[in-house]
Tab-separated table of C-alpha atoms and ligand atoms in Angstrom:
chain	number	residue	atom	x	y	z
A	1	MET	CA	21.021	13.534	-4.717
A	2	SER	CA	17.798	13.966	-4.005
A	3	PHE	CA	14.285	11.608	-5.198
A	4	GLN	CA	13.824	13.318	-8.367
A	5	SER	CA	17.496	12.669	-9.983
A	6	PHE	CA	16.091	8.656	-10.210
A	7	HIS	CA	13.536	7.212	-12.017
A	8	VAL	CA	12.317	3.892	-13.332
A	9	ARG	CA	15.762	2.808	-16.104
A	10	ARG	CA	13.486	0.405	-17.744
A	11	LYS	CA	12.083	2.405	-19.305
A	12	ASP	CA	10.155	-0.216	-20.806
A	13	ARG	CA	8.375	-1.242	-17.732
A	14	GLU	CA	8.001	1.961	-16.545
A	15	VAL	CA	4.508	3.239	-15.721
A	16	THR	CA	3.718	6.816	-15.606
A	17	ASP	CA	-0.086	6.508	-15.881
A	18	LEU	CA	-1.774	7.678	-12.681
A	19	LYS	CA	-4.529	5.287	-12.749
A	20	GLU	CA	-2.807	2.680	-13.624
A	21	MET	CA	-0.565	3.123	-10.668
A	22	GLN	CA	-4.016	4.412	-8.265
A	23	GLN	CA	-5.034	0.415	-9.526
A	24	VAL	CA	-1.999	-1.273	-7.668
A	25	LEU	CA	-2.580	0.564	-4.828
A	26	LYS	CA	-6.568	0.119	-4.734
A	27	THR	CA	-5.620	-3.547	-4.980
A	28	ALA	CA	-2.710	-5.172	-3.215
A	29	GLN	CA	-3.288	-6.461	0.095
A	30	TYR	CA	-0.722	-4.406	2.317
A	31	VAL	CA	2.491	-2.160	1.298
A	32	THR	CA	5.296	-2.203	3.043
A	33	VAL	CA	6.777	0.879	4.502
A	34	ALA	CA	10.309	1.830	5.897
A	35	MET	CA	11.189	4.624	7.922
A	36	CYS	CA	14.341	6.281	9.609
A	37	MET	CA	15.473	7.305	12.809
A	38	ASP	CA	19.189	8.655	13.390
A	39	ASP	CA	20.302	6.936	10.896
A	40	GLU	CA	18.239	3.537	12.120
A	41	PRO	CA	16.496	1.981	9.775
A	42	TYR	CA	13.151	0.211	10.078
A	43	LEU	CA	10.626	-1.623	8.228
A	44	VAL	CA	6.388	-3.311	8.208
A	45	SER	CA	4.412	-4.516	6.689
A	46	LEU	CA	0.793	-2.429	6.809
A	47	SER	CA	-3.165	-4.671	5.174
A	48	HIS	CA	-4.200	-0.992	4.359
A	49	GLY	CA	-6.520	0.526	1.890
A	50	TYR	CA	-6.172	3.199	-0.992
A	51	ASP	CA	-8.007	6.616	-1.168
A	52	GLU	CA	-7.701	7.833	-4.297
A	53	ALA	CA	-9.231	11.151	-3.417
A	54	LYS	CA	-7.104	12.011	-0.743
A	55	ASN	CA	-4.094	10.223	-2.328
A	56	CYS	CA	-4.141	9.015	0.870
A	57	ILE	CA	-3.386	4.834	2.070
A	58	TYR	CA	-4.960	4.333	6.075
A	59	PHE	CA	-3.922	1.476	8.170
A	60	HIS	CA	-4.538	0.749	11.537
A	61	CYS	CA	-2.730	-0.191	14.513
A	62	ALA	CA	-1.326	-0.861	18.089
A	63	SER	CA	-1.913	2.578	20.241
A	64	GLU	CA	2.065	1.776	20.680
A	65	GLY	CA	4.869	-0.191	19.953
A	66	LYS	CA	8.374	0.843	16.983
A	67	LYS	CA	6.984	2.283	14.598
A	68	LEU	CA	4.727	5.022	16.260
A	69	VAL	CA	7.968	6.083	17.610
A	70	TYR	CA	9.476	5.988	14.755
A	71	GLN	CA	6.669	7.869	13.485
A	72	LYS	CA	6.819	10.315	16.818
A	73	THR	CA	10.505	11.100	15.371
A	74	ASN	CA	10.436	11.208	11.739
A	75	ASN	CA	7.690	10.733	9.769
A	76	LYS	CA	8.590	9.991	6.160
A	77	VAL	CA	8.882	7.120	4.919
A	78	TRP	CA	8.873	5.029	1.872
A	79	GLY	CA	7.007	1.952	0.704
A	80	GLN	CA	6.089	-0.410	-1.759
A	81	ALA	CA	3.423	-1.590	-3.256
A	82	VAL	CA	3.099	-5.265	-4.802
A	83	LEU	CA	0.802	-7.235	-7.512
A	84	ASP	CA	2.692	-10.964	-7.215
A	85	PHE	CA	2.160	-12.719	-10.147
A	86	GLY	CA	4.253	-15.621	-9.331
A	87	PHE	CA	7.486	-17.097	-11.081
A	88	THR	CA	7.159	-18.200	-14.920
A	89	ASP	CA	8.652	-20.774	-16.738
A	90	GLU	CA	9.903	-17.737	-18.302
A	91	CYS	CA	12.359	-17.843	-15.234
A	92	ASP	CA	10.145	-14.785	-15.367
A	93	TYR	CA	9.015	-12.582	-11.700
A	94	VAL	CA	6.273	-11.280	-13.110
A	95	TYR	CA	4.588	-7.760	-10.760
A	96	THR	CA	3.931	-4.496	-10.538
A	97	SER	CA	4.714	-2.958	-8.209
A	98	VAL	CA	4.211	0.673	-7.217
A	99	HIS	CA	6.593	2.758	-5.122
A	100	PHE	CA	5.645	5.791	-2.608
A	101	SER	CA	7.227	8.556	-0.635
A	102	GLY	CA	5.149	10.082	2.161
A	103	LYS	CA	4.430	11.117	5.397
A	104	MET	CA	2.576	9.699	7.741
A	105	HIS	CA	0.412	10.424	10.064
A	106	LEU	CA	-2.528	9.288	13.204
A	107	VAL	CA	-5.242	9.995	12.793
A	108	SER	CA	-7.536	11.831	15.776
A	109	ASP	CA	-10.444	12.966	14.399
A	110	ILE	CA	-13.201	10.886	14.690
A	111	SER	CA	-15.350	11.158	11.610
A	112	GLU	CA	-12.131	10.931	9.434
A	113	LYS	CA	-11.225	7.700	11.565
A	114	GLN	CA	-14.436	6.665	10.506
A	115	HIS	CA	-13.871	7.399	7.269
A	116	GLY	CA	-10.301	5.313	6.910
A	117	ILE	CA	-11.688	2.346	8.485
A	118	GLU	CA	-13.878	1.977	6.408
A	119	VAL	CA	-11.678	2.869	2.833
A	120	LEU	CA	-9.901	-0.087	4.147
A	121	ILE	CA	-12.078	-2.522	4.815
A	122	ARG	CA	-13.739	-1.764	1.273
A	123	GLN	CA	-10.408	-2.775	0.121
A	124	LEU	CA	-9.317	-5.246	2.395
A	125	SER	CA	-12.868	-7.122	3.001
A	126	LEU	CA	-14.704	-9.820	1.565
A	127	ASP	CA	-17.755	-8.302	2.640
A	128	PRO	CA	-17.511	-5.269	4.238
A	129	ASN	CA	-21.226	-3.816	4.653
A	130	LYS	CA	-21.337	-6.750	7.637
A	131	LYS	CA	-18.002	-6.020	8.441
A	132	LEU	CA	-18.749	-2.314	8.469
A	133	ALA	CA	-22.413	-2.501	10.373
A	134	GLN	CA	-20.053	-4.162	13.202
A	135	ILE	CA	-17.809	-1.106	13.985
A	136	LYS	CA	-18.650	0.606	17.474
A	137	PRO	CA	-18.295	4.047	18.245
A	138	GLU	CA	-16.383	3.576	20.908
A	139	ARG	CA	-14.662	0.624	19.993
A	140	LEU	CA	-13.241	3.387	17.267
A	141	GLU	CA	-12.691	6.134	19.068
A	142	LYS	CA	-9.682	3.527	20.441
A	143	THR	CA	-8.531	2.113	17.310
A	144	THR	CA	-5.102	3.461	16.369
A	145	VAL	CA	-5.555	4.349	12.376
A	146	GLY	CA	-3.053	5.756	10.764
A	147	ARG	CA	-2.495	7.917	7.041
A	148	ILE	CA	0.063	8.007	5.085
A	149	ASP	CA	0.011	11.006	2.561
A	150	ILE	CA	1.223	9.659	-0.509
A	151	GLU	CA	3.793	12.825	-2.402
A	152	CYS	CA	5.764	10.796	-4.921
A	153	LEU	CA	4.898	7.382	-6.998
A	154	THR	CA	6.394	5.546	-8.777
A	155	CYS	CA	5.649	1.500	-10.589
A	156	LYS	CA	7.419	-0.746	-12.750
A	157	LYS	CA	5.410	-2.683	-14.794
A	158	GLY	CA	7.355	-6.595	-14.482
A	159	ALA	CA	5.477	-8.376	-16.793
A	160	PRO	CA	7.825	-8.717	-19.992
A	161	LYS	CA	4.433	-11.237	-21.510
A	162	PRO	CA	0.384	-9.379	-22.357
A	163	GLU	CA	0.094	-12.737	-23.125
A	164	ARG	CA	1.125	-14.397	-19.577
A	165	LEU	CA	-0.114	-11.845	-17.263
A	166	LYS	CA	-3.847	-13.136	-19.896
A	167	GLU	CA	-2.924	-16.937	-19.436
A	168	LEU	CA	-2.677	-16.038	-15.531
A	169	ASN	CA	-6.141	-14.549	-14.786
A	170	TYR	CA	-4.420	-12.960	-11.861
A	171	VAL	CA	-7.577	-12.457	-9.528
A	172	ILE	CA	-7.839	-11.151	-5.673
A	173	ARG	CA	-10.277	-11.623	-3.584
A	174	GLY	CA	-12.544	-12.605	-6.458
A	175	LYS	CA	-12.216	-9.234	-8.113
A	176	PRO	CA	-9.646	-9.800	-11.868
A	177	VAL	CA	-7.268	-7.782	-11.356
A	178	ALA	CA	-7.462	-5.181	-13.949
A	179	ASN	CA	-4.178	-4.226	-14.828
A	180	ALA	CA	-3.274	-8.189	-15.780
A	181	GLU	CA	-5.034	-7.057	-18.969
B	201	LIG	C1	0.852	-9.055	5.948
B	201	LIG	C2	1.082	-8.074	6.677
B	201	LIG	C3	-0.134	-7.046	7.107
B	201	LIG	C4	0.150	-6.515	8.402
B	201	LIG	N1	-1.273	-5.696	8.159
B	201	LIG	C5	-0.583	-5.181	9.714
B	201	LIG	C6	-1.279	-4.045	9.790
B	201	LIG	O1	-2.441	-3.922	9.715
B	201	LIG	N2	-1.330	-2.511	11.574
B	201	LIG	C7	-0.536	-3.673	12.165
B	201	LIG	O2	-0.152	-3.082	13.172
B	201	LIG	N3	0.674	-4.755	11.997
B	201	LIG	C8	0.555	-4.929	10.843
B	201	LIG	N4	1.008	-5.895	10.729
B	201	LIG	C9	2.532	-6.472	11.265
B	201	LIG	C10	3.119	-5.786	10.903
B	201	LIG	O3	4.511	-5.481	9.825
B	201	LIG	C11	4.305	-4.839	12.534
B	201	LIG	O4	5.541	-6.236	11.942
B	201	LIG	C12	3.658	-5.287	13.469
B	201	LIG	O5	3.321	-3.950	12.698
B	201	LIG	C13	4.886	-4.222	15.045
B	201	LIG	O6	4.835	-3.348	14.376
B	201	LIG	P1	5.404	-2.003	15.896
B	201	LIG	O7	6.805	-1.326	14.769
B	201	LIG	O8	4.788	-1.960	16.933
B	201	LIG	O9	6.263	-4.186	16.550
B	201	LIG	P2	6.576	-3.845	18.017
B	201	LIG	O10	5.347	-4.825	18.524
B	201	LIG	O11	7.363	-2.229	18.681
B	201	LIG	O12	8.368	-4.751	17.451
B	201	LIG	C14	9.284	-4.090	18.032
B	201	LIG	C15	10.328	-5.379	17.775
B	201	LIG	O13	9.511	-6.802	17.593
B	201	LIG	C16	10.728	-7.099	16.144
B	201	LIG	N5	9.136	-7.430	15.400
B	201	LIG	C17	8.245	-6.381	15.151
B	201	LIG	N6	7.222	-6.731	14.078
B	201	LIG	C18	7.949	-7.829	12.968
B	201	LIG	C19	7.061	-8.701	12.214
B	201	LIG	N7	6.443	-8.787	11.931
B	201	LIG	N8	8.328	-9.764	12.391
B	201	LIG	C20	9.103	-9.839	12.886
B	201	LIG	N9	9.876	-9.155	13.798
B	201	LIG	C21	9.004	-7.950	14.216
B	201	LIG	C22	11.295	-6.501	15.646
B	201	LIG	O14	12.889	-6.623	15.566
B	201	LIG	C23	10.553	-4.919	16.215
B	201	LIG	O15	12.361	-4.215	16.436
B	201	LIG	C24	1.383	-6.900	9.236
B	201	LIG	C25	2.238	-7.666	8.591
B	201	LIG	C26	2.266	-8.231	7.552
B	201	LIG	C27	3.152	-9.506	7.381
């Protein structure tokens, strides 16, 4: 059975609007990525930046390690980004999450590395311009930057009551989450 055969079962919670899905990827603080090599699963969480124009995720990591061994053997990944609004008094867990499938690549082109790190810093840093000014080209050359090209996205909004989300007034790093309004 292929991935295309599966759909979010709870139609009342399914989000199909691309902009809304992209907002989750742009706002989440990290993604969790599942990998597989020789029938052995593995999983890592990665601080990321989502590039809307290229529909891809950038991350950085050490130059060696298990995830890179997996990536070389099989670069297909499955991932998740979550906006976690927590547990409510009504015993609901309020979240919006995106699942994606894609392929993980290592970036070797220096100008793309610069771009990827900029996307990452603009998403995660409280003072991106200061952080970006500190990046030295020689350091960038030694930095391992990865890219996940997204092929498919699904989204589930686990927010049964919109008014409850408004009450929570969810804010990430000083930025209100549009999705929660
Ligand atoms: C919120 C969050 C954000 C993160 N952001 C990044 C990021 O941007 N870039 C990045 O490279 N990493 C990030 N990490 C760490 C990442 O999830 C991996 O743990 C790390 O990248 C090591 O990956 P590796 O495959 O190279 O492991 P290796 O160092 O090769 O380790 C291999 C073995 O160590 C164990 N192991 C590795 N990591 C962990 C762990 N976190 N907890 C328990 N056991 C572990 C596993 O058993 C694994 O088999 C983040 C983690 C969290 C929780």
